[in-house]
mmCIF file of C-alpha atoms in Angstrom:
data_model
loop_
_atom_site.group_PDB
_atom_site.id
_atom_site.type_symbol
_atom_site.label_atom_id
_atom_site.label_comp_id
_atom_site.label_asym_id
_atom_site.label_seq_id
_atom_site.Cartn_x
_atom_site.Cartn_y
_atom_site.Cartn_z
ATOM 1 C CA UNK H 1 113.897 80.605 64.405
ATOM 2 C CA UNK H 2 114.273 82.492 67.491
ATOM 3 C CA UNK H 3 112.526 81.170 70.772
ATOM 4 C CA UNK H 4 110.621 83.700 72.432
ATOM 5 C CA UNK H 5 110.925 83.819 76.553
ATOM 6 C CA UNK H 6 107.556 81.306 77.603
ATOM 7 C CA UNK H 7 109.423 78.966 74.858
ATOM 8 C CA UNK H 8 112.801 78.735 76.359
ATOM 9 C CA UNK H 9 111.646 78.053 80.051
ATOM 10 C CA UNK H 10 109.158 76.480 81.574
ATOM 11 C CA UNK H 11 105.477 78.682 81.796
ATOM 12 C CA UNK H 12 104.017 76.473 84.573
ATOM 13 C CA UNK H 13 105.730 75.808 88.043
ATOM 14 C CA UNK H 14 104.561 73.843 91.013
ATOM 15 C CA UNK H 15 106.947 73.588 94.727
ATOM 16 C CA UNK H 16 106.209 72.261 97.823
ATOM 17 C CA UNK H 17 107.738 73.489 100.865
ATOM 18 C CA UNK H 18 106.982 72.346 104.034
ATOM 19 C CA UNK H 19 103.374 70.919 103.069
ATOM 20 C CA UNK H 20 102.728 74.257 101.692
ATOM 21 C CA UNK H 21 102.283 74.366 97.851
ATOM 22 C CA UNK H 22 104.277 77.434 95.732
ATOM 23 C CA UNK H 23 102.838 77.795 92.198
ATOM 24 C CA UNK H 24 103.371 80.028 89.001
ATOM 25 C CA UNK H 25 101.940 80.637 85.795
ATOM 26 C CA UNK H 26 104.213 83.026 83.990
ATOM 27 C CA UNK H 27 101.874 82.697 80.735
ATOM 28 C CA UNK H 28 98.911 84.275 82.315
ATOM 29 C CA UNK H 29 101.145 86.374 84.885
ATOM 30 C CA UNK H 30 100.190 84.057 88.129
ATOM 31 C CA UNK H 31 101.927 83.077 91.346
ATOM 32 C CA UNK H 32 100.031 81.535 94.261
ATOM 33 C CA UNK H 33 100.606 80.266 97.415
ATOM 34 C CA UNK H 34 98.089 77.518 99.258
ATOM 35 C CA UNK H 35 95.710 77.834 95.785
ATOM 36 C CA UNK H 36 95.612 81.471 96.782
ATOM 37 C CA UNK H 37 96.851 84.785 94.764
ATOM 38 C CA UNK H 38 100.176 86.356 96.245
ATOM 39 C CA UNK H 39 102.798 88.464 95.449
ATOM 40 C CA UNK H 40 106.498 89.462 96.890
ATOM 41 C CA UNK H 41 108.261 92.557 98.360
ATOM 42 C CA UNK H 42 111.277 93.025 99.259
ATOM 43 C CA UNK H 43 111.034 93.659 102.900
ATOM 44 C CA UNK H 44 113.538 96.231 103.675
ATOM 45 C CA UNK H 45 113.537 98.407 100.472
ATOM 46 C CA UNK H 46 109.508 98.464 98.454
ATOM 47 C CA UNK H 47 107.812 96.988 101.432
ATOM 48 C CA UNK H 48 109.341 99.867 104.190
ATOM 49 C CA UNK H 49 108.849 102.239 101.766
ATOM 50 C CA UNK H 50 105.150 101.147 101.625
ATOM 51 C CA UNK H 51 104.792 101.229 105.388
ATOM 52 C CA UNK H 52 106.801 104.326 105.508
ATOM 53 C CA UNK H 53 104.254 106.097 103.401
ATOM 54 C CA UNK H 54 101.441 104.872 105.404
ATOM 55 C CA UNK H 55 102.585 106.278 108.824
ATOM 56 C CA UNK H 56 103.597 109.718 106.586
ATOM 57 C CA UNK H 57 100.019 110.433 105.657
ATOM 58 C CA UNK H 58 98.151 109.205 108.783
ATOM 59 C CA UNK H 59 100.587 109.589 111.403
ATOM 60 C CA UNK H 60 102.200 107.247 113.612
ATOM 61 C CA UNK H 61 99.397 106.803 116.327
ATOM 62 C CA UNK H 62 96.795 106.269 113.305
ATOM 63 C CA UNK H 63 99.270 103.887 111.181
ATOM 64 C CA UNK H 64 99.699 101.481 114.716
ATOM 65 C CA UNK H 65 95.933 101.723 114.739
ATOM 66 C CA UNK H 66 95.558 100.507 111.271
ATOM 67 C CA UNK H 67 98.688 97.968 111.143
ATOM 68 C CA UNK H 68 97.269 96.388 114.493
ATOM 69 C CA UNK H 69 93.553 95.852 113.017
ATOM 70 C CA UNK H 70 94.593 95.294 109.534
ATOM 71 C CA UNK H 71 96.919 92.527 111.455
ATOM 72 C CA UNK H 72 93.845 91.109 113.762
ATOM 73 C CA UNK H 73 91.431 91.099 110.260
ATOM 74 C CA UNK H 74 94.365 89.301 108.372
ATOM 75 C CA UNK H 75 94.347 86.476 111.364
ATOM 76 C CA UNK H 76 90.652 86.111 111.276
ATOM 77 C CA UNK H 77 91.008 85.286 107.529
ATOM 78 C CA UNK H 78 93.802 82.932 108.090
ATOM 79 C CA UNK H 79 91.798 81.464 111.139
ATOM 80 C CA UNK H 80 88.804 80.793 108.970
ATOM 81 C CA UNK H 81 90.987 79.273 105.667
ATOM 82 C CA UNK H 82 92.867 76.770 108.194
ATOM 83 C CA UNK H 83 89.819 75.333 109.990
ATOM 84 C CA UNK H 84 88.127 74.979 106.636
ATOM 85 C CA UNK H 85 90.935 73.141 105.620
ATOM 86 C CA UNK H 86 92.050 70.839 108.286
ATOM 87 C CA UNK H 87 88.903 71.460 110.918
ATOM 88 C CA UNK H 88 90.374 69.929 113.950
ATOM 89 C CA UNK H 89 91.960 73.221 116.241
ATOM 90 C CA UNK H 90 95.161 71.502 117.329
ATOM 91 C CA UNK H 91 96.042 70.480 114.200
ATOM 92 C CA UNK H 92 95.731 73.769 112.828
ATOM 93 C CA UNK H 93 97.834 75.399 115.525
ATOM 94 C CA UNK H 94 100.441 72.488 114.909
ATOM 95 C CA UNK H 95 100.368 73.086 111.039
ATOM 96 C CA UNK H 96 100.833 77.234 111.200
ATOM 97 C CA UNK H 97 104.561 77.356 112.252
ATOM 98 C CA UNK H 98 105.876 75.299 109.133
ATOM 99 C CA UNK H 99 103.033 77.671 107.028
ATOM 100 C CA UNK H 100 104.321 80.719 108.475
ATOM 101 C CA UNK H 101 108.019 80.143 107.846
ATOM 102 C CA UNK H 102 107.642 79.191 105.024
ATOM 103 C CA UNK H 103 105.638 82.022 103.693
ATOM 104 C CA UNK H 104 108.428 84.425 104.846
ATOM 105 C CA UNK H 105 107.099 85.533 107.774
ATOM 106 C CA UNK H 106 109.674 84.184 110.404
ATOM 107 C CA UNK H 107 110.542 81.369 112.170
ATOM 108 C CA UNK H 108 107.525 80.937 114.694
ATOM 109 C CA UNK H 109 106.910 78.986 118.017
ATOM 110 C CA UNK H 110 103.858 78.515 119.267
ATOM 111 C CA UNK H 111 102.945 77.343 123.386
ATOM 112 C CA UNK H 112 99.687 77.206 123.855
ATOM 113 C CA UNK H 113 96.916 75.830 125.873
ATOM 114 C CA UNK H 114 93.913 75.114 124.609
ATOM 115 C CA UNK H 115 91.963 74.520 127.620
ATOM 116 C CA UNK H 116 92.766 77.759 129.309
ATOM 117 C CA UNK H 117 92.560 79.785 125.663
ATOM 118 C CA UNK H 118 96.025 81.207 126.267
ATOM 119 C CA UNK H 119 99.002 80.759 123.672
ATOM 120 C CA UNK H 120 102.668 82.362 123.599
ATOM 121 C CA UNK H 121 103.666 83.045 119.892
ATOM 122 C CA UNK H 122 107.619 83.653 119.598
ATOM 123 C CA UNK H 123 108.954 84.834 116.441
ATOM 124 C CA UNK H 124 112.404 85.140 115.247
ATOM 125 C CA UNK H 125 113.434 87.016 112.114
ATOM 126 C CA UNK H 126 110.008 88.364 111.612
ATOM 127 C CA UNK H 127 109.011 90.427 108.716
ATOM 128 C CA UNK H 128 107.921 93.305 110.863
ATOM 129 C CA UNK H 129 111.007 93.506 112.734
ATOM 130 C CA UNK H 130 113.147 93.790 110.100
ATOM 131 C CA UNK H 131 110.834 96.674 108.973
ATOM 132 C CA UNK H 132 111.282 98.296 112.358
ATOM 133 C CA UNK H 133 115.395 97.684 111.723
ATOM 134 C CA UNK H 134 115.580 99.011 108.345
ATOM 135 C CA UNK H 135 113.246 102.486 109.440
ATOM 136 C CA UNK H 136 115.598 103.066 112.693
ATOM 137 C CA UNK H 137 112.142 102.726 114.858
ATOM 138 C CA UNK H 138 111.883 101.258 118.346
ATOM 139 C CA UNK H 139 108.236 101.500 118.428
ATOM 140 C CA UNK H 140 106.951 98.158 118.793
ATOM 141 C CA UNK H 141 105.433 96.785 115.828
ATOM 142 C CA UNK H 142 101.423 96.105 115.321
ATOM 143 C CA UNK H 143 100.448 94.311 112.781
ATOM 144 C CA UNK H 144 102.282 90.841 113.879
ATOM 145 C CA UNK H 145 100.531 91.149 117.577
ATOM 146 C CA UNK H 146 97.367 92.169 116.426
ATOM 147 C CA UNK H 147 97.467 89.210 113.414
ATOM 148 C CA UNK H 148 97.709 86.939 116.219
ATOM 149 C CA UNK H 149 95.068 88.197 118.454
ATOM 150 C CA UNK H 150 93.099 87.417 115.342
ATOM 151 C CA UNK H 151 94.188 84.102 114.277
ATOM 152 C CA UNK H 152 93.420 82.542 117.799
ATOM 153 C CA UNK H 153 90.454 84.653 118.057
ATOM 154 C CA UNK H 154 89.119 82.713 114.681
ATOM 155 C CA UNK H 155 90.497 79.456 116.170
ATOM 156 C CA UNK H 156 88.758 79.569 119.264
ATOM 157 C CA UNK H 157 85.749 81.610 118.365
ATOM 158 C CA UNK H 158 86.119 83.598 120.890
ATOM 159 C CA UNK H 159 87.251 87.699 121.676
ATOM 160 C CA UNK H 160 91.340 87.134 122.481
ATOM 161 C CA UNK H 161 94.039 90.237 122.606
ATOM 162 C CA UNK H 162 97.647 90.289 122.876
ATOM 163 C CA UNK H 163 100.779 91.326 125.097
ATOM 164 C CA UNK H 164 103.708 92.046 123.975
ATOM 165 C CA UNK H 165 106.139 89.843 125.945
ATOM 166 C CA UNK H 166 109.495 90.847 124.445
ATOM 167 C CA UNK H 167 110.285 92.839 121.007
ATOM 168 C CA UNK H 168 113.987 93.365 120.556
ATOM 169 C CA UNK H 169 115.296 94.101 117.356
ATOM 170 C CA UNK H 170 118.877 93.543 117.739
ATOM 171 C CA UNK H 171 118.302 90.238 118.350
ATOM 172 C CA UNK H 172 115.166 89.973 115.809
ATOM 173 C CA UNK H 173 112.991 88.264 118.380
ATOM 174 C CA UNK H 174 109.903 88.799 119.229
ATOM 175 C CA UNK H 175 107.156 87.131 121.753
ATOM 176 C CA UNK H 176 103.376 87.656 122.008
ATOM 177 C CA UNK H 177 101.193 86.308 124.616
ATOM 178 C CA UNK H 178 97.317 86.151 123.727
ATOM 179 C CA UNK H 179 94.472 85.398 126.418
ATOM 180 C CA UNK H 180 91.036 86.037 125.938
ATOM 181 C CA UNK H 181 89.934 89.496 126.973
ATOM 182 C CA UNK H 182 86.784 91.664 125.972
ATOM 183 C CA UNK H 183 89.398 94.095 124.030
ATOM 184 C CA UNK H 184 88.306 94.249 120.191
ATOM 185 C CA UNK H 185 89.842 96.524 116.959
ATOM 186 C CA UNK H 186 86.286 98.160 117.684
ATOM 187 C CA UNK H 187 87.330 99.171 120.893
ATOM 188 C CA UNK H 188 90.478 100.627 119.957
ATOM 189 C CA UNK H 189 89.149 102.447 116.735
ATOM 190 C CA UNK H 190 86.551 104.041 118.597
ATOM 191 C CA UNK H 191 89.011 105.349 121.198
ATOM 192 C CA UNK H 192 91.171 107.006 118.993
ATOM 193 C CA UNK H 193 88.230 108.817 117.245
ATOM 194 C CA UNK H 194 87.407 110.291 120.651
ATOM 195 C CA UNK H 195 90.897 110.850 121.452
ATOM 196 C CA UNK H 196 91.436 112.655 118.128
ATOM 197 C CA UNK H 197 87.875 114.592 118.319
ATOM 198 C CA UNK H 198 89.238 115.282 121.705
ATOM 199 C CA UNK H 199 92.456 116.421 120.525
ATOM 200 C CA UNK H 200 90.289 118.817 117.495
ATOM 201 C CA UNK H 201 87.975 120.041 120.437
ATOM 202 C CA UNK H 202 91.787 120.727 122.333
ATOM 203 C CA UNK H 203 92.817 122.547 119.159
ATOM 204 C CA UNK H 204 89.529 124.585 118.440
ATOM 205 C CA UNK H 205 89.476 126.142 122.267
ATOM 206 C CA UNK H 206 92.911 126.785 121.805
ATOM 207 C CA UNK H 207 92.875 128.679 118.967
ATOM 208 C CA UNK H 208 89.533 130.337 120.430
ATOM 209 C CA UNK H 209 91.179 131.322 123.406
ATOM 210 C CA UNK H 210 94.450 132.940 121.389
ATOM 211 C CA UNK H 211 91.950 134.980 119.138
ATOM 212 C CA UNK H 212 89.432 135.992 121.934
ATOM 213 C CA UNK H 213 92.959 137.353 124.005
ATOM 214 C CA UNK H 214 94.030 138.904 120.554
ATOM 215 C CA UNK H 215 90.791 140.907 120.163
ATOM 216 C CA UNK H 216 90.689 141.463 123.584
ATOM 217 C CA UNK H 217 94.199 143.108 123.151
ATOM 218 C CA UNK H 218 92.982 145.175 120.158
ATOM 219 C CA UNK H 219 90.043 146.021 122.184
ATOM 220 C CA UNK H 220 92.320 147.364 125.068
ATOM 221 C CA UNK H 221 94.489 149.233 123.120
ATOM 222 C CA UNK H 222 91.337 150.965 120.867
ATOM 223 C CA UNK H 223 88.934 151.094 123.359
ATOM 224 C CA UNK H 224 89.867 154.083 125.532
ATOM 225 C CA UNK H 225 92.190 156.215 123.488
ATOM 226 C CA UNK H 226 92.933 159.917 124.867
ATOM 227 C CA UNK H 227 92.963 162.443 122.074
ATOM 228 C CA UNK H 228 94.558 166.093 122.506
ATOM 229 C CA UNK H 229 92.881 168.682 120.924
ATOM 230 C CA UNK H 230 95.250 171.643 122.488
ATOM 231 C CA UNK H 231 97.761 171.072 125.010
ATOM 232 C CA UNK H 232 94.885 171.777 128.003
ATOM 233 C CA UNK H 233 92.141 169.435 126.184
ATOM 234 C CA UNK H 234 91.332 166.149 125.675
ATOM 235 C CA UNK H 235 88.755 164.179 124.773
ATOM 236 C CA UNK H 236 87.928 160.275 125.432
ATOM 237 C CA UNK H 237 85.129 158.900 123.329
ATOM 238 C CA UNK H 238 83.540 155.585 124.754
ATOM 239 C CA UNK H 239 82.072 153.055 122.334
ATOM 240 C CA UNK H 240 80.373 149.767 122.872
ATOM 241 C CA UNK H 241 79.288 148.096 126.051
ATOM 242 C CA UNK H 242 81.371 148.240 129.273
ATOM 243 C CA UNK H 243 81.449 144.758 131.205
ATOM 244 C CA UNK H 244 83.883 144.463 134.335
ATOM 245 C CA UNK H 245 86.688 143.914 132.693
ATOM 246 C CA UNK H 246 86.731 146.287 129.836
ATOM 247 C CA UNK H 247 85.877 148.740 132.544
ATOM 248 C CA UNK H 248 88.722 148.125 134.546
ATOM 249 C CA UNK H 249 91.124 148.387 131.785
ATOM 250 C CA UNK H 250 89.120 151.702 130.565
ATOM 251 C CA UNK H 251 89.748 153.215 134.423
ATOM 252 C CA UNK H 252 93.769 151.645 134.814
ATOM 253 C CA UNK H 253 94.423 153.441 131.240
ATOM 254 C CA UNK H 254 92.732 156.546 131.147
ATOM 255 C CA UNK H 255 93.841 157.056 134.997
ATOM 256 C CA UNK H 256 97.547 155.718 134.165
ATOM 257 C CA UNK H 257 97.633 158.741 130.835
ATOM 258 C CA UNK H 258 96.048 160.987 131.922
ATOM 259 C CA UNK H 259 98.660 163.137 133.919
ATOM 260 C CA UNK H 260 100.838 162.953 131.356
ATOM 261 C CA UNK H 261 98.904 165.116 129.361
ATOM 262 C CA UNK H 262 98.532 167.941 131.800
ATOM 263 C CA UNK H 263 95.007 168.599 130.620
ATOM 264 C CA UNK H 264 92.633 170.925 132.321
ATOM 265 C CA UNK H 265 89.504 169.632 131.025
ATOM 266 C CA UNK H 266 88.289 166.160 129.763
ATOM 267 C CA UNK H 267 85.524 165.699 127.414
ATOM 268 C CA UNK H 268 84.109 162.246 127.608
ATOM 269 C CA UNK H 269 82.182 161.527 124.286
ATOM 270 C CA UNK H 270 79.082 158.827 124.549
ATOM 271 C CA UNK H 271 77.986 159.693 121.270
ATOM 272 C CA UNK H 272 79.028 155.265 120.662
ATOM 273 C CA UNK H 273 77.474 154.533 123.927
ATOM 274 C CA UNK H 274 73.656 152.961 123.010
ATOM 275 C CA UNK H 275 72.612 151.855 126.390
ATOM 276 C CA UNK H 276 74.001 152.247 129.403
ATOM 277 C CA UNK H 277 73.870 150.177 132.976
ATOM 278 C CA UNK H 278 74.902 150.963 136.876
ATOM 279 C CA UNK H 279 78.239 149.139 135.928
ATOM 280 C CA UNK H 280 78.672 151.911 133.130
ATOM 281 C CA UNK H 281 76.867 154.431 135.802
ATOM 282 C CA UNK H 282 79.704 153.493 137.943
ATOM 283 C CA UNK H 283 82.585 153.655 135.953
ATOM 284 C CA UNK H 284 81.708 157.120 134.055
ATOM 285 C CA UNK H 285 81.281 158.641 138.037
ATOM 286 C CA UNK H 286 85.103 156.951 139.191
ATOM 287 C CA UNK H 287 86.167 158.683 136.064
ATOM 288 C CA UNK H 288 84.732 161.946 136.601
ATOM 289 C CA UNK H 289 85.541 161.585 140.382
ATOM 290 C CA UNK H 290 89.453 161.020 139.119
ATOM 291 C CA UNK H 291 89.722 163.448 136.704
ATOM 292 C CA UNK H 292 88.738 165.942 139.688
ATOM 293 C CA UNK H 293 91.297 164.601 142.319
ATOM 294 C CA UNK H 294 93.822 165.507 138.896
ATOM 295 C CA UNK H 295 92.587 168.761 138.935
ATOM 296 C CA UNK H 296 90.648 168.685 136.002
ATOM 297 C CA UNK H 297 86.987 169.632 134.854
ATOM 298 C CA UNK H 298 84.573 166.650 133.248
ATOM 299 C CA UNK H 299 82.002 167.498 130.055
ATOM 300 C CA UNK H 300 79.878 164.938 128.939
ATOM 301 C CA UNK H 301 78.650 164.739 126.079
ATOM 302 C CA UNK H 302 76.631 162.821 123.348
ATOM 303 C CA UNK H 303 74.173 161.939 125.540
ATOM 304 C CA UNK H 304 70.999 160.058 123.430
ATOM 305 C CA UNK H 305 67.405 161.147 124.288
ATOM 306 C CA UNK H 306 67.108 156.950 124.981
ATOM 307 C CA UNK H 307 70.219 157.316 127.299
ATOM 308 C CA UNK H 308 68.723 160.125 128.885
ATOM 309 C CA UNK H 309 65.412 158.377 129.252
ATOM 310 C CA UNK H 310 67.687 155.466 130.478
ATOM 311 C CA UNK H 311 69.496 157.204 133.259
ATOM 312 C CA UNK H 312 66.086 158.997 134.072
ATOM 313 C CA UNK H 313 64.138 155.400 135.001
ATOM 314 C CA UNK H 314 66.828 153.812 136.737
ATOM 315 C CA UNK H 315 67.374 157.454 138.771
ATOM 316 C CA UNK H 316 71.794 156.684 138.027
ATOM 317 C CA UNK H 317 73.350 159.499 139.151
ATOM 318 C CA UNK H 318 76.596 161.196 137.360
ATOM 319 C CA UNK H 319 77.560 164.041 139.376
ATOM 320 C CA UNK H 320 78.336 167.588 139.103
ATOM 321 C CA UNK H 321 79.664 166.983 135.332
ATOM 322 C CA UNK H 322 78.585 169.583 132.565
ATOM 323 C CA UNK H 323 76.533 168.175 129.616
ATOM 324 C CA UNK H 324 76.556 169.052 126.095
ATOM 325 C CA UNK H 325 74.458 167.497 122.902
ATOM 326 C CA UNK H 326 77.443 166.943 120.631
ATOM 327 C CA UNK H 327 80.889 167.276 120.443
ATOM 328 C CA UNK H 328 81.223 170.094 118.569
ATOM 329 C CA UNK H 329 79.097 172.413 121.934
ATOM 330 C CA UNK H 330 81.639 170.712 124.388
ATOM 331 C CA UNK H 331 85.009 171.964 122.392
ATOM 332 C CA UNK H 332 83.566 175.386 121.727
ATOM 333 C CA UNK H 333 82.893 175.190 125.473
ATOM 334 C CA UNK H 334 86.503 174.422 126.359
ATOM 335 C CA UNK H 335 87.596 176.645 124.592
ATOM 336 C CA UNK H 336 86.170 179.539 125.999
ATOM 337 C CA UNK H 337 87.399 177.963 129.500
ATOM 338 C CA UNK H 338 90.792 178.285 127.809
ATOM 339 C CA UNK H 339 90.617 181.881 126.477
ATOM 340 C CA UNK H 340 90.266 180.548 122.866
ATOM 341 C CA UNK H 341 87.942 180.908 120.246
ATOM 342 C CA UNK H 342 86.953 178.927 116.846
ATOM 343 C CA UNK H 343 86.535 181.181 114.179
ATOM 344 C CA UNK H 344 84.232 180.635 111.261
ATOM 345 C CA UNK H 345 85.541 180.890 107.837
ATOM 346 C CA UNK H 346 84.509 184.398 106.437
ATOM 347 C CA UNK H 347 81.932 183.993 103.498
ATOM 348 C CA UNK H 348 82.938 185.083 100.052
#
């Protein structure tokens, strides 16, 4: 009778490596390391890949945020499972190098003073810098410094950060120094939020500033057109409200067209104006006062009874300029200047 797989090998396996216990239960699908559930990757291929896709969706300054705390939680949990386990600090420290290499993680020296709170981790072969090899980065790795910060920060109960001393990956070493500082994960989280809100904030006036000049472009060009009606008329209808600018533009345009439509009169249409101010005042008299120097006459018309009422209380002045109620007055007006006529269609 054929043997099926569990029958022909072994379901139950127990190594120890270094003082540090391997052990598998293929039956029920186990492997564990230190009485603990764990699993393998193959660093350069599934595990970059993994890391790769991290730093894809979240960018790279968010993924070194996330490796680096992810790294410091990590050490807090290894901190915390170690003095459980053997209690006394030094021992600890002087039992995580043989732990550490042989969980894969590289061959790791540790220098550290206990009194002070200072230690200097050095790391050869490191899983992280072989990461860093196989993606073609130079960026320095996080997670390895920031695991550290968090193992000694568990060990001596106490806030501790790292420097990164040296991080060469052609020669697959790397050394960390960590001292105790007031720096936390915290701090760093919340400083990227602001950055990035700071960045959004950036973004938003950017894109505020590019639409308000787009509009104000649109505005420039639409704002003050100069329409013939024969080749001696012209009319300008105003709409809206006239600040400083806008008025400027209004004045540089009509004054910079004008001639080249050799008009004789120039009908300026506020029929779109609804209230009016002594910047407007001012601007419709520099007009007026142009168009004469050109040569030409000035109506004005589509004056409101409310704009009238306007100019009336604030005694504005506009000159020597004809007036007309609509539009349609003004042109039959000009064109009696002109020798022309509009003629009604006969009735049937």
């Amino acid at each position: 009778m054929n043997k099926t797989p569990n029958e022909l090998f072994d379901t139950q396996k127990s190594v120890d490596v270094n003082g540090s216990s391997f052990e598998w239960d293929t039956s029920k699908g186990i492997f564990q390391f230190e009485g603990g559930d764990v699993m393998l990757f193959w660093i350069d291929s599934a595990f970059k890949v993994f890391l790769d896709s991290i730093e894809e969706i979240t960018g790279e300054g968010t993924a070194d945020l996330v490796f680096e705390t992810a790294g410091y939680r990590t050490g807090l949990v290894v901190s915390d499972f170690y003095k459980n386990k053997i209690g006394d600090i030094k021992t600890s420290i002087e039992a995580l190098p043989n732990i550490y290499v042989t969980a894969g993680w590289g061959k790791t020296f540790i220098d550290v003073n206990i009194e002070k709170k200072e230690a200097v981790i050095t790391i050869s072969n490191s899983w992280e810098t072989k990461v860093k090899k196989a993606q073609g980065s130079k960026r320095m790795g996080r997670f390895l410094p920031g695991h550290w910060a968090g193992v000694f920060t568990g060990l001596f109960d106490t806030h501790m950060w790292y420097e990164v001393q040296e991080d060469d990956s052609t020669s697959d070493l790397l050394k960390i120094k960590i001292t105790e500082t007031d720096i936390t994960p915290s701090d760093n989280i919340r400083d990227l939020v602001q950055r990035e809100e700071q960045n959004e904030i950036m973004k938003l006036e950017a894109m505020v500033e590019n639409r308000t000049r787009e509009l104000t472009d649109l505005i420039r060009e639409i704002s003050s057109p100069i329409i013939p009606v024969t080749d001696h008329i012209v009319v300008i209808p105003l709409i809206g409200k006239y600040n400083e600018l806008r008025s400027k533009d209004m004045l540089e345009h009509t004054l910079t067209s004008l001639p080249q439509h050799r008009a004789k009169i120039v009908i300026l249409d506020l029929t779109g104006i609804k209230s009016i101010d002594s910047e407007m005042i001012d601007m419709l008299n520099k007009l007026v006062s142009s168009a004469r120097l050109f040569g030409m006459e000035t109506l004005l018309v589509g004056i409101s009874p409310e704009l009238s009422m306007e100019v009336t209380k604030h005694q504005y002045s506009l000159g020597d300029s004809t007036y007309f109620r609509n539009l349609k007055h003004a042109i039959h007006f000009a064109f009696a200047k002109e020798g022309m006529f509009i003629q009604e269609p006969s009735q049937p």
